[in-house]
Short mmCIF file of C-alpha atoms in Angstrom, two decimals:
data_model
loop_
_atom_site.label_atom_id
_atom_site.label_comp_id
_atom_site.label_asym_id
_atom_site.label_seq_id
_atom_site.Cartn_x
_atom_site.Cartn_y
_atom_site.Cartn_z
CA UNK A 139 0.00 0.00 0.00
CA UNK A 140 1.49 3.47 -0.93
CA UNK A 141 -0.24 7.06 -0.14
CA UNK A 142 -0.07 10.45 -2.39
CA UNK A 143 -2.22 12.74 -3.94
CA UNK A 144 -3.61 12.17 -7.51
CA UNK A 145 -7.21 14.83 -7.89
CA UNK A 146 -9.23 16.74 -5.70
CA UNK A 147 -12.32 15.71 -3.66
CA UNK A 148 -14.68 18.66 -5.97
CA UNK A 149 -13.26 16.31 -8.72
CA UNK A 150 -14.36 12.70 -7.85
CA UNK A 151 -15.81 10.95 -9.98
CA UNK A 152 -17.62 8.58 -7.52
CA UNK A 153 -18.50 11.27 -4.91
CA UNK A 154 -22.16 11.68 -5.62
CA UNK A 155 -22.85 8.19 -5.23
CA UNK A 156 -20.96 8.69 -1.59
CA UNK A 157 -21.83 9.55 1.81
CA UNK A 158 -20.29 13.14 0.59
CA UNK A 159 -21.92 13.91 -1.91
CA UNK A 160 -23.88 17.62 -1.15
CA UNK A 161 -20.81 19.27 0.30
CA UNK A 162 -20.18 22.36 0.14
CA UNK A 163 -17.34 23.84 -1.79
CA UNK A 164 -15.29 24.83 1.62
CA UNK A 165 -16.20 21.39 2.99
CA UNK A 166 -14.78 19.85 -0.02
CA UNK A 167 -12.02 21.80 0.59
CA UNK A 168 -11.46 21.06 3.64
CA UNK A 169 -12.23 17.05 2.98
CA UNK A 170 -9.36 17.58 0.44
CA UNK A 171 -6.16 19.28 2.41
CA UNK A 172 -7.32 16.06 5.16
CA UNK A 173 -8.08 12.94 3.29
CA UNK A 174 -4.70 10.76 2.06
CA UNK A 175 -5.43 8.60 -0.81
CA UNK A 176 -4.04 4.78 -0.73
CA UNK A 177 -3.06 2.34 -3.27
CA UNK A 178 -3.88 -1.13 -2.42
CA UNK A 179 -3.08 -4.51 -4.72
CA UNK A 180 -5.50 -7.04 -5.35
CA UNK A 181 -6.84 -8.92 -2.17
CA UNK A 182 -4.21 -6.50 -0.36
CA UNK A 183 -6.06 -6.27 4.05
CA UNK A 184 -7.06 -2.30 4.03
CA UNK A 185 -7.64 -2.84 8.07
CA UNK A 186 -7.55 -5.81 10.09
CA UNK A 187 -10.58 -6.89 12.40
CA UNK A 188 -9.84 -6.09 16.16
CA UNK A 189 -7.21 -3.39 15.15
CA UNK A 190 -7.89 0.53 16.39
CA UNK A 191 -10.17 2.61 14.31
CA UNK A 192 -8.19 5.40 13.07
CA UNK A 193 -10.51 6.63 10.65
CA UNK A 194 -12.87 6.18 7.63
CA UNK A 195 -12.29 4.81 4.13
CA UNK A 196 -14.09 5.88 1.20
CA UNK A 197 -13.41 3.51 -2.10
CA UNK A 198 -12.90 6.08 -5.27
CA UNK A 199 -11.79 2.72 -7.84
CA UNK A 200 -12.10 -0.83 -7.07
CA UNK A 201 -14.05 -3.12 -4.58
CA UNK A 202 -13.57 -3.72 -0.94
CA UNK A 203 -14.83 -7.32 0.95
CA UNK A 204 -16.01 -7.19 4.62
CA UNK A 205 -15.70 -10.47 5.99
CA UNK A 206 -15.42 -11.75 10.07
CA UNK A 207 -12.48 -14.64 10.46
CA UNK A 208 -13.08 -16.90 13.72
CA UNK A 209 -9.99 -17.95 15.70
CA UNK A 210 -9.94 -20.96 13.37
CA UNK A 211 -9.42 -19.12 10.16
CA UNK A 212 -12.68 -19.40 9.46
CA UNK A 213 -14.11 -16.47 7.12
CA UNK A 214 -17.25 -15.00 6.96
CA UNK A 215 -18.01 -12.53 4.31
CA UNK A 216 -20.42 -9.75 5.23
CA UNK A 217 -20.94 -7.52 2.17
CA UNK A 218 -19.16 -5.96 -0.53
CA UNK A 219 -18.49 -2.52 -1.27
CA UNK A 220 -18.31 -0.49 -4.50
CA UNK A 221 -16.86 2.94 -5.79
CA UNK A 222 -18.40 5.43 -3.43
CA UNK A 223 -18.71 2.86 -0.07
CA UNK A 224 -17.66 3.95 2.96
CA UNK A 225 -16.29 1.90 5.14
CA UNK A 226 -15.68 2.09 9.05
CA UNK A 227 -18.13 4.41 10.68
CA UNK A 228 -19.72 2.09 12.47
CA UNK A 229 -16.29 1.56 14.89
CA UNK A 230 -15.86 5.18 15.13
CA UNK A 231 -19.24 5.85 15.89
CA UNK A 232 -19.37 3.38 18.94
CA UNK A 233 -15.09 3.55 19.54
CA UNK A 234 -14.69 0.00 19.39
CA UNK A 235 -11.87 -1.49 17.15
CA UNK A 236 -13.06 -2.76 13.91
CA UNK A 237 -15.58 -5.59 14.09
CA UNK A 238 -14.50 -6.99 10.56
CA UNK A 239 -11.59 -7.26 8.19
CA UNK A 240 -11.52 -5.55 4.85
CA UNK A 241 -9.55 -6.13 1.62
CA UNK A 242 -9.68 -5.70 -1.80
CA UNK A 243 -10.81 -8.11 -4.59
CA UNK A 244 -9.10 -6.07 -7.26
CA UNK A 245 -6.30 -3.30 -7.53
CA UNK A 246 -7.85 0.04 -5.77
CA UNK A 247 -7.75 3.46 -4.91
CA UNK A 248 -9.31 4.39 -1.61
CA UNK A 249 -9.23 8.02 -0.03
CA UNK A 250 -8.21 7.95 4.12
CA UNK A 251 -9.80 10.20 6.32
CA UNK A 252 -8.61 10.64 9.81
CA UNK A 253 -11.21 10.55 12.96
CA UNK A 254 -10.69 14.33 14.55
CA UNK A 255 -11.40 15.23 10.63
CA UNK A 256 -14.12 12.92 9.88
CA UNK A 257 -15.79 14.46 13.23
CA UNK A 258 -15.05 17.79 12.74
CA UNK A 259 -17.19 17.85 9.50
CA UNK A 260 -19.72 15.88 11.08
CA UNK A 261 -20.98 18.49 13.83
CA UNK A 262 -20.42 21.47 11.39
CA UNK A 263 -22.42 19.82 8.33
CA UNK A 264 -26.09 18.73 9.34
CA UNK A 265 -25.90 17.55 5.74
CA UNK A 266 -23.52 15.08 6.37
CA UNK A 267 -25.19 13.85 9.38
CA UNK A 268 -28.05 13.09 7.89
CA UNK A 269 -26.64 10.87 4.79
CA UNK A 270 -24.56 8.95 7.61
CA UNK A 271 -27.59 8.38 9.49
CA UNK A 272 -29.48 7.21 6.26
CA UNK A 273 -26.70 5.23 5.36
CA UNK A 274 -26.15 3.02 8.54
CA UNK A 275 -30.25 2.57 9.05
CA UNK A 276 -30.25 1.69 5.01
CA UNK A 277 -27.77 -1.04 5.67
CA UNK A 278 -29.15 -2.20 8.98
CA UNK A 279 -32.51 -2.58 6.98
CA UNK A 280 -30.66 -4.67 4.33
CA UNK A 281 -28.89 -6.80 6.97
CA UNK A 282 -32.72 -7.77 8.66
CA UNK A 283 -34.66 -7.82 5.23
CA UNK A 284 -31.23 -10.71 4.35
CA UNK A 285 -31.15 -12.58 7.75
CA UNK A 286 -35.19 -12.82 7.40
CA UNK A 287 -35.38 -14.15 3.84
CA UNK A 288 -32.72 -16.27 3.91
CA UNK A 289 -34.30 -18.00 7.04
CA UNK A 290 -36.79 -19.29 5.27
CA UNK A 291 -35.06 -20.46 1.99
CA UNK A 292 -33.91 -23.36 0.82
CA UNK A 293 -29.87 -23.05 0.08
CA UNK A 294 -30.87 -23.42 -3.98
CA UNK A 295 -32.99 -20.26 -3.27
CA UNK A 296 -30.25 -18.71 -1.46
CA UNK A 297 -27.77 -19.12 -3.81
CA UNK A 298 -30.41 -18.05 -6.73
CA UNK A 299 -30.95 -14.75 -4.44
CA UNK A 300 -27.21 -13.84 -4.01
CA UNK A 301 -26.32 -14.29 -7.86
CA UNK A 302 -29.41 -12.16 -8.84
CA UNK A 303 -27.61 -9.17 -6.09
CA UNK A 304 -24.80 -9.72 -7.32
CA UNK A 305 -25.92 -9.24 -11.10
CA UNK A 306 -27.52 -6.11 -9.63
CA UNK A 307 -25.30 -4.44 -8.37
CA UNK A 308 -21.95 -5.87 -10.76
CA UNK A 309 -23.11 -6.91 -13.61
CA UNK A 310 -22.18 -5.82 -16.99
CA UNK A 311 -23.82 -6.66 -20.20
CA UNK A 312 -21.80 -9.65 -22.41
CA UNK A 313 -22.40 -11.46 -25.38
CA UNK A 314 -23.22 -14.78 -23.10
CA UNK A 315 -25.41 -12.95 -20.77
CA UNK A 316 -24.68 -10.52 -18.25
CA UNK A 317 -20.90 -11.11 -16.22
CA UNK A 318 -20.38 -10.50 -12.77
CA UNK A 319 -17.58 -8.10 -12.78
CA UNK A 320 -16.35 -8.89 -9.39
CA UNK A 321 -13.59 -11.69 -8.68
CA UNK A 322 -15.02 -13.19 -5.64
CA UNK A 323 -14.11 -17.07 -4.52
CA UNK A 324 -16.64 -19.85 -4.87
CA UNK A 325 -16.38 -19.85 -0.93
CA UNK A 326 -17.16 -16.18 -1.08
CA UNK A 327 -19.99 -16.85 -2.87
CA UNK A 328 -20.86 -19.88 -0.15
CA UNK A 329 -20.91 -17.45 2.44
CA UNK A 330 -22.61 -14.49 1.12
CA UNK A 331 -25.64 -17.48 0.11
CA UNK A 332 -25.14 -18.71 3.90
CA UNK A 333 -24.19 -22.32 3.04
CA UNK A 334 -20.97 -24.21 2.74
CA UNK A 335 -18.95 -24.30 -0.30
CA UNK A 336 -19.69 -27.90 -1.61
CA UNK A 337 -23.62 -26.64 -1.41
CA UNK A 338 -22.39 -23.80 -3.79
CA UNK A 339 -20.27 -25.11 -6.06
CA UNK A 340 -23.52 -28.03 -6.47
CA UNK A 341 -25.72 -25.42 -6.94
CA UNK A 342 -23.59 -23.11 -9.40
CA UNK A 343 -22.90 -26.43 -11.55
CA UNK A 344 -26.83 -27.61 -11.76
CA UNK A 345 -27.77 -23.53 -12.87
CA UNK A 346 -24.91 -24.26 -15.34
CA UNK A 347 -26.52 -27.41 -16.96
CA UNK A 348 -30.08 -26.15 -16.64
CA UNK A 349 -28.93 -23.12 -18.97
CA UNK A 350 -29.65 -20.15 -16.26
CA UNK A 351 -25.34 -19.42 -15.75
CA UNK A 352 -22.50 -20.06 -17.52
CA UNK A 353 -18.83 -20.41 -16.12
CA UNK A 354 -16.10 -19.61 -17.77
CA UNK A 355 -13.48 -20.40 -15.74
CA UNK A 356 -14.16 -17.61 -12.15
CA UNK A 357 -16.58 -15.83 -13.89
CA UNK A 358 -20.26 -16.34 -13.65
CA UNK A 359 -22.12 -15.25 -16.73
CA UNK A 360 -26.43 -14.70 -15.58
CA UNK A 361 -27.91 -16.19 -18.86
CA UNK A 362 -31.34 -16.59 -17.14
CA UNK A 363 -32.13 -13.75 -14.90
CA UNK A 364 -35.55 -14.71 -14.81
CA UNK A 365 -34.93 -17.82 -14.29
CA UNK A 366 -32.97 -17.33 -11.29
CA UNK A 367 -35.61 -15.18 -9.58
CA UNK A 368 -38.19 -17.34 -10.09
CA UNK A 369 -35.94 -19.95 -7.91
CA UNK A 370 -34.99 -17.57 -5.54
CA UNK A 371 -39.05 -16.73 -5.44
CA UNK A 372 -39.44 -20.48 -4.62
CA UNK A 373 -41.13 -21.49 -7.61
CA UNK A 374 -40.81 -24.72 -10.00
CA UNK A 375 -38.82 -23.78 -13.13
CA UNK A 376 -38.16 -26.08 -16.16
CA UNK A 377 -34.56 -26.44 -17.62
CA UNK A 378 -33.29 -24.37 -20.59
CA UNK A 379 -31.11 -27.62 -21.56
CA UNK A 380 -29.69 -30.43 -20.37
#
């Protein structure tokens, strides 16, 4: 990871879709003489569950995974984030170290803003205060709507549900279908559905031969969209081929 300067804050190309977006010119400029912009490799740690928050990140190119490890090794990924997440509020809000670990799944560019700074724009921008307050009930919202569907599907479902997100939120028009352009494991994948990786991989390999996915080698082509909701909906759908 290295740290310089590369554009200004007034100049980002992501910051409308972040929790800054709305600032004012002198907040910008303040946000700008603060903020430090890293360079991280691909699945390069950004911070380390358990370690101090110093700060927040906000992701201007690439994607960030939030996963939990257990003393084991064992790793649970929580959600992903895209150009304009923000990332590590939550521990500064409630001063607790960092609850999860998060690295990237692709070469990126994420801007570092220190706590006193991060604070100090906080109390003198209601603005502000409101998106971040928006922000953390929109994802605690998406974390009960998830735990209470999932609860009541069948890991098929699941696993129909988390591609069709996915697709959402990464996909990008191909001549096969639409790709997932994000490089996550199969056992990323696993986790995100709430099943094992075995379950997964089964699951991925039976939407392959019905004709709903294809795989071409780690990426997942949605052929089926359709398809895939109406599984994810619970519902009997016929094969495309076999």
């Amino acid at each position: 990871m290295d740290c310089h300067q590369t554009f200004k804050c007034s100049e980002c190309s992501v910051r409308n879709s972040s929790l800054f977006a709305g600032l004012s010119p002198e907040e910008l400029e303040q946000l700008n003489a603060c903020r430090s912009i890293q360079h991280f490799k691909r699945r390069e740690r950004v911070f380390t569950q358990g370690e101090t928050a110093l700060g927040v990140h906000c992701v201007h190119r690439g994607k960030l995974r939030l996963f939990q490890s257990s003393e084991s090794g064992k790793e649970q990924t929580i959600r992903l984030i895209a150009e304009g997440g923000v990332v590590g509020t939550e521990s500064l809000l409630t001063e607790k170290t960092y609850t999860v670990c998060a690295e990237t799944l692709e070469d990126a560019e994420v801007c570092f803003l220190e706590k006193k700074t991060f604070f100090d724009l906080l109390g003198n921008s209601p603005h502000l205060a409101r998106k971040l307050l928006q922000s953390l009930a929109t994802e605690i919202q998406a974390q009960e709507e998830t735990i209470s569907t999932f609860s009541q599907k069948s890991v098929r479902e699941r696993v129909a549900q988390t591609l069709l997100a996915l697709n959402d939120r990464f996909g990008s028009q191909a001549e096969n279908g639409s790709c997932l352009r994000i490089p996550l494991k199969r056992e990323e994948i696993a986790t995100l559905s709430g099943t094992v990786l075995e379950s997964a991989v089964r699951c991925l390999s039976e939407f392959r031969d019905d004709g709903f996915i294809d795989l071409v080698g780690r990426e997942i082509y949605v052929v089926a969209p359709d398809k895939l909701r109406a599984i994810a909906e619970g519902k009997t759908v016929n094969a495309l081929r076999r």
